[in-house]
Amino acid sequence: MKLTEADYYAKDGVLNNKDGFAFFVIKKLTLTDKKLQESLFADFSAKELVMIEFPVSFACVDAENFDEAFLADLRSALKQLEQNGKTVIFSATGSVAGAEQSDVFYHIARRIKDCTSVAGLYFPAGITKEAAVTIITALQKKHPEYVYFTAEKELYDSLNKDYAGRIAFASI
């Protein structure tokens, strides 16, 4: 199944699904190991949005190479969450020398493109509007269904003007 822009959308800064359910409860899961065990996701219900955060170095070895084994494991975990009716967003934090954030997020999104459990991504703290727009522009080509989250009110207000319905505000 392929997601559409109607499956997830932001209304008044809150993520909603196609059934009109608003995700007010957002829980953060920070991966500290590349091993994605199913038990990591056991404590989350379908009524909670799970933000999966991991270091960008888990997915990106260097500017030219990605850790395809990690991305395959991530996809498998997301497919399992999909079967359990859970919804997630992801965030890759930090950087890898020479790698552009937009390229990294695009590659991650490409590897998990068929995971209907993924509503979008959470921008790392301190991201500039220009960097956020570059990421959104890169991903919208193939993933117009994604909703983008930020904890920075000024960034939210600025982006929401141009991407109404696709930007959510969440302090996690």
GROMACS .gro file of C-alpha atoms in nm, residues 8-162:
model
  155
    8TYR     CA    1  -0.139   1.182   0.759
    9TYR     CA    2  -0.174   1.557   0.784
   10ALA     CA    3  -0.112   1.834   1.032
   11LYS     CA    4  -0.404   2.031   1.170
   12ASP     CA    5  -0.331   2.317   1.408
   13GLY     CA    6   0.022   2.181   1.445
   14VAL     CA    7  -0.091   1.830   1.548
   15LEU     CA    8  -0.052   1.511   1.344
   16ASN     CA    9  -0.381   1.352   1.240
   17ASN     CA   10  -0.443   1.031   1.051
   18LYS     CA   11  -0.700   0.969   0.778
   19ASP     CA   12  -0.955   0.863   1.040
   20GLY     CA   13  -0.924   1.203   1.210
   21PHE     CA   14  -0.734   1.067   1.509
   22ALA     CA   15  -0.503   1.333   1.654
   23PHE     CA   16  -0.173   1.216   1.802
   24PHE     CA   17  -0.138   1.423   2.117
   25VAL     CA   18   0.090   1.168   2.287
   26ILE     CA   19   0.436   1.150   2.135
   27LYS     CA   20   0.698   0.920   2.279
   28LYS     CA   21   1.063   0.924   2.192
   29LEU     CA   22   1.272   0.614   2.134
   30THR     CA   23   1.642   0.686   2.101
   31LEU     CA   24   1.838   0.406   1.939
   32THR     CA   25   2.182   0.364   2.093
   33ASP     CA   26   2.259   0.042   1.909
   34LYS     CA   27   2.214  -0.055   1.546
   35LYS     CA   28   2.038  -0.376   1.652
   36LEU     CA   29   1.664  -0.323   1.624
   37GLN     CA   30   1.498  -0.575   1.847
   38GLU     CA   31   1.121  -0.604   1.834
   39SER     CA   32   1.103  -0.561   2.212
   40LEU     CA   33   1.215  -0.197   2.169
   41PHE     CA   34   0.871  -0.110   2.039
   42ALA     CA   35   0.661  -0.320   2.277
   43ASP     CA   36   0.578  -0.036   2.517
   44PHE     CA   37   0.407   0.182   2.259
   45SER     CA   38   0.037   0.175   2.176
   46ALA     CA   39  -0.132   0.254   1.847
   47LYS     CA   40  -0.267   0.576   2.002
   48GLU     CA   41   0.084   0.711   2.055
   49LEU     CA   42   0.314   0.856   1.796
   50VAL     CA   43   0.665   0.714   1.830
   51MET     CA   44   0.960   0.932   1.732
   52ILE     CA   45   1.252   0.703   1.650
   53GLU     CA   46   1.578   0.891   1.682
   54PHE     CA   47   1.917   0.757   1.583
   55PRO     CA   48   2.258   0.898   1.498
   56VAL     CA   49   2.289   0.976   1.127
   57SER     CA   50   2.607   0.763   1.134
   58PHE     CA   51   2.388   0.453   1.180
   59ALA     CA   52   2.247   0.508   0.830
   60CYS     CA   53   2.529   0.693   0.658
   61VAL     CA   54   2.884   0.557   0.663
   62ASP     CA   55   3.025   0.849   0.464
   63ALA     CA   56   2.907   1.094   0.199
   64GLU     CA   57   2.895   0.821  -0.066
   65ASN     CA   58   2.796   0.509   0.130
   66PHE     CA   59   2.503   0.404   0.344
   67ASP     CA   60   2.472   0.122   0.595
   68GLU     CA   61   2.223  -0.082   0.397
   69ALA     CA   62   2.209  -0.354   0.665
   70PHE     CA   63   2.088  -0.100   0.925
   71LEU     CA   64   1.839   0.047   0.681
   72ALA     CA   65   1.707  -0.300   0.596
   73ASP     CA   66   1.666  -0.374   0.968
   74LEU     CA   67   1.493  -0.039   1.016
   75ARG     CA   68   1.255  -0.118   0.731
   76SER     CA   69   1.176  -0.460   0.881
   77ALA     CA   70   1.104  -0.304   1.221
   78LEU     CA   71   0.880  -0.041   1.061
   79LYS     CA   72   0.690  -0.307   0.866
   80GLN     CA   73   0.629  -0.492   1.195
   81LEU     CA   74   0.501  -0.170   1.354
   82GLU     CA   75   0.276  -0.124   1.052
   83GLN     CA   76   0.120  -0.466   1.111
   84ASN     CA   77   0.056  -0.364   1.473
   85GLY     CA   78  -0.113  -0.040   1.369
   86LYS     CA   79   0.156   0.186   1.514
   87THR     CA   80   0.263   0.521   1.373
   88VAL     CA   81   0.615   0.661   1.377
   89ILE     CA   82   0.826   0.952   1.267
   90PHE     CA   83   1.204   0.939   1.246
   91SER     CA   84   1.496   1.168   1.311
   92ALA     CA   85   1.861   1.117   1.225
   93THR     CA   86   2.076   1.341   1.443
   94GLY     CA   87   2.431   1.460   1.405
   95SER     CA   88   2.624   1.455   1.081
   96VAL     CA   89   2.874   1.262   0.876
   97ALA     CA   90   3.160   1.452   0.716
   98GLY     CA   91   3.078   1.549   0.360
   99ALA     CA   92   2.722   1.416   0.371
  100GLU     CA   93   2.436   1.659   0.311
  101GLN     CA   94   2.140   1.620   0.550
  102SER     CA   95   1.895   1.627   0.262
  103ASP     CA   96   2.078   1.341   0.087
  104VAL     CA   97   2.081   1.134   0.406
  105PHE     CA   98   1.711   1.188   0.478
  106TYR     CA   99   1.625   1.119   0.114
  107HIS     CA  100   1.817   0.791   0.116
  108ILE     CA  101   1.657   0.681   0.442
  109ALA     CA  102   1.313   0.768   0.304
  110ARG     CA  103   1.389   0.578  -0.017
  111ARG     CA  104   1.470   0.264   0.182
  112ILE     CA  105   1.151   0.284   0.393
  113LYS     CA  106   0.920   0.416   0.121
  114ASP     CA  107   0.668   0.134   0.151
  115CYS     CA  108   0.633   0.156   0.529
  116THR     CA  109   0.287   0.298   0.590
  117SER     CA  110   0.368   0.329   0.960
  118VAL     CA  111   0.592   0.628   0.882
  119ALA     CA  112   0.409   0.960   0.901
  120GLY     CA  113   0.716   1.175   0.846
  121LEU     CA  114   1.026   1.307   1.011
  122TYR     CA  115   1.135   1.524   1.299
  123PHE     CA  116   1.387   1.795   1.225
  124PRO     CA  117   1.696   1.788   1.448
  125ALA     CA  118   1.731   2.074   1.697
  126GLY     CA  119   1.897   2.382   1.558
  127ILE     CA  120   1.814   2.313   1.194
  128THR     CA  121   1.789   2.628   0.985
  129LYS     CA  122   1.486   2.714   0.776
  130GLU     CA  123   1.701   2.681   0.463
  131ALA     CA  124   1.814   2.330   0.560
  132ALA     CA  125   1.457   2.229   0.648
  133VAL     CA  126   1.328   2.358   0.313
  134THR     CA  127   1.607   2.170   0.131
  135ILE     CA  128   1.503   1.846   0.305
  136ILE     CA  129   1.132   1.901   0.239
  137THR     CA  130   1.201   1.984  -0.127
  138ALA     CA  131   1.415   1.672  -0.170
  139LEU     CA  132   1.158   1.443  -0.006
  140GLN     CA  133   0.844   1.591  -0.160
  141LYS     CA  134   0.945   1.458  -0.500
  142LYS     CA  135   0.876   1.101  -0.390
  143HIS     CA  136   0.714   1.148  -0.046
  144PRO     CA  137   0.454   1.425  -0.058
  145GLU     CA  138   0.267   1.236   0.216
  146TYR     CA  139   0.523   1.312   0.489
  147VAL     CA  140   0.453   1.551   0.773
  148TYR     CA  141   0.752   1.738   0.916
  149PHE     CA  142   0.792   1.806   1.286
  150THR     CA  143   0.984   2.073   1.470
  151ALA     CA  144   1.010   2.181   1.832
  152GLU     CA  145   1.105   2.534   1.732
  153LYS     CA  146   0.802   2.762   1.721
  154GLU     CA  147   0.961   3.019   1.490
  155LEU     CA  148   1.057   2.747   1.240
  156TYR     CA  149   0.709   2.596   1.264
  157ASP     CA  150   0.542   2.931   1.198
  158SER     CA  151   0.773   3.006   0.907
  159LEU     CA  152   0.739   2.666   0.739
  160ASN     CA  153   0.366   2.635   0.802
  161LYS     CA  154   0.304   2.935   0.577
  162ASP     CA  155   0.446   2.750   0.276
   0.00000   0.00000   0.00000
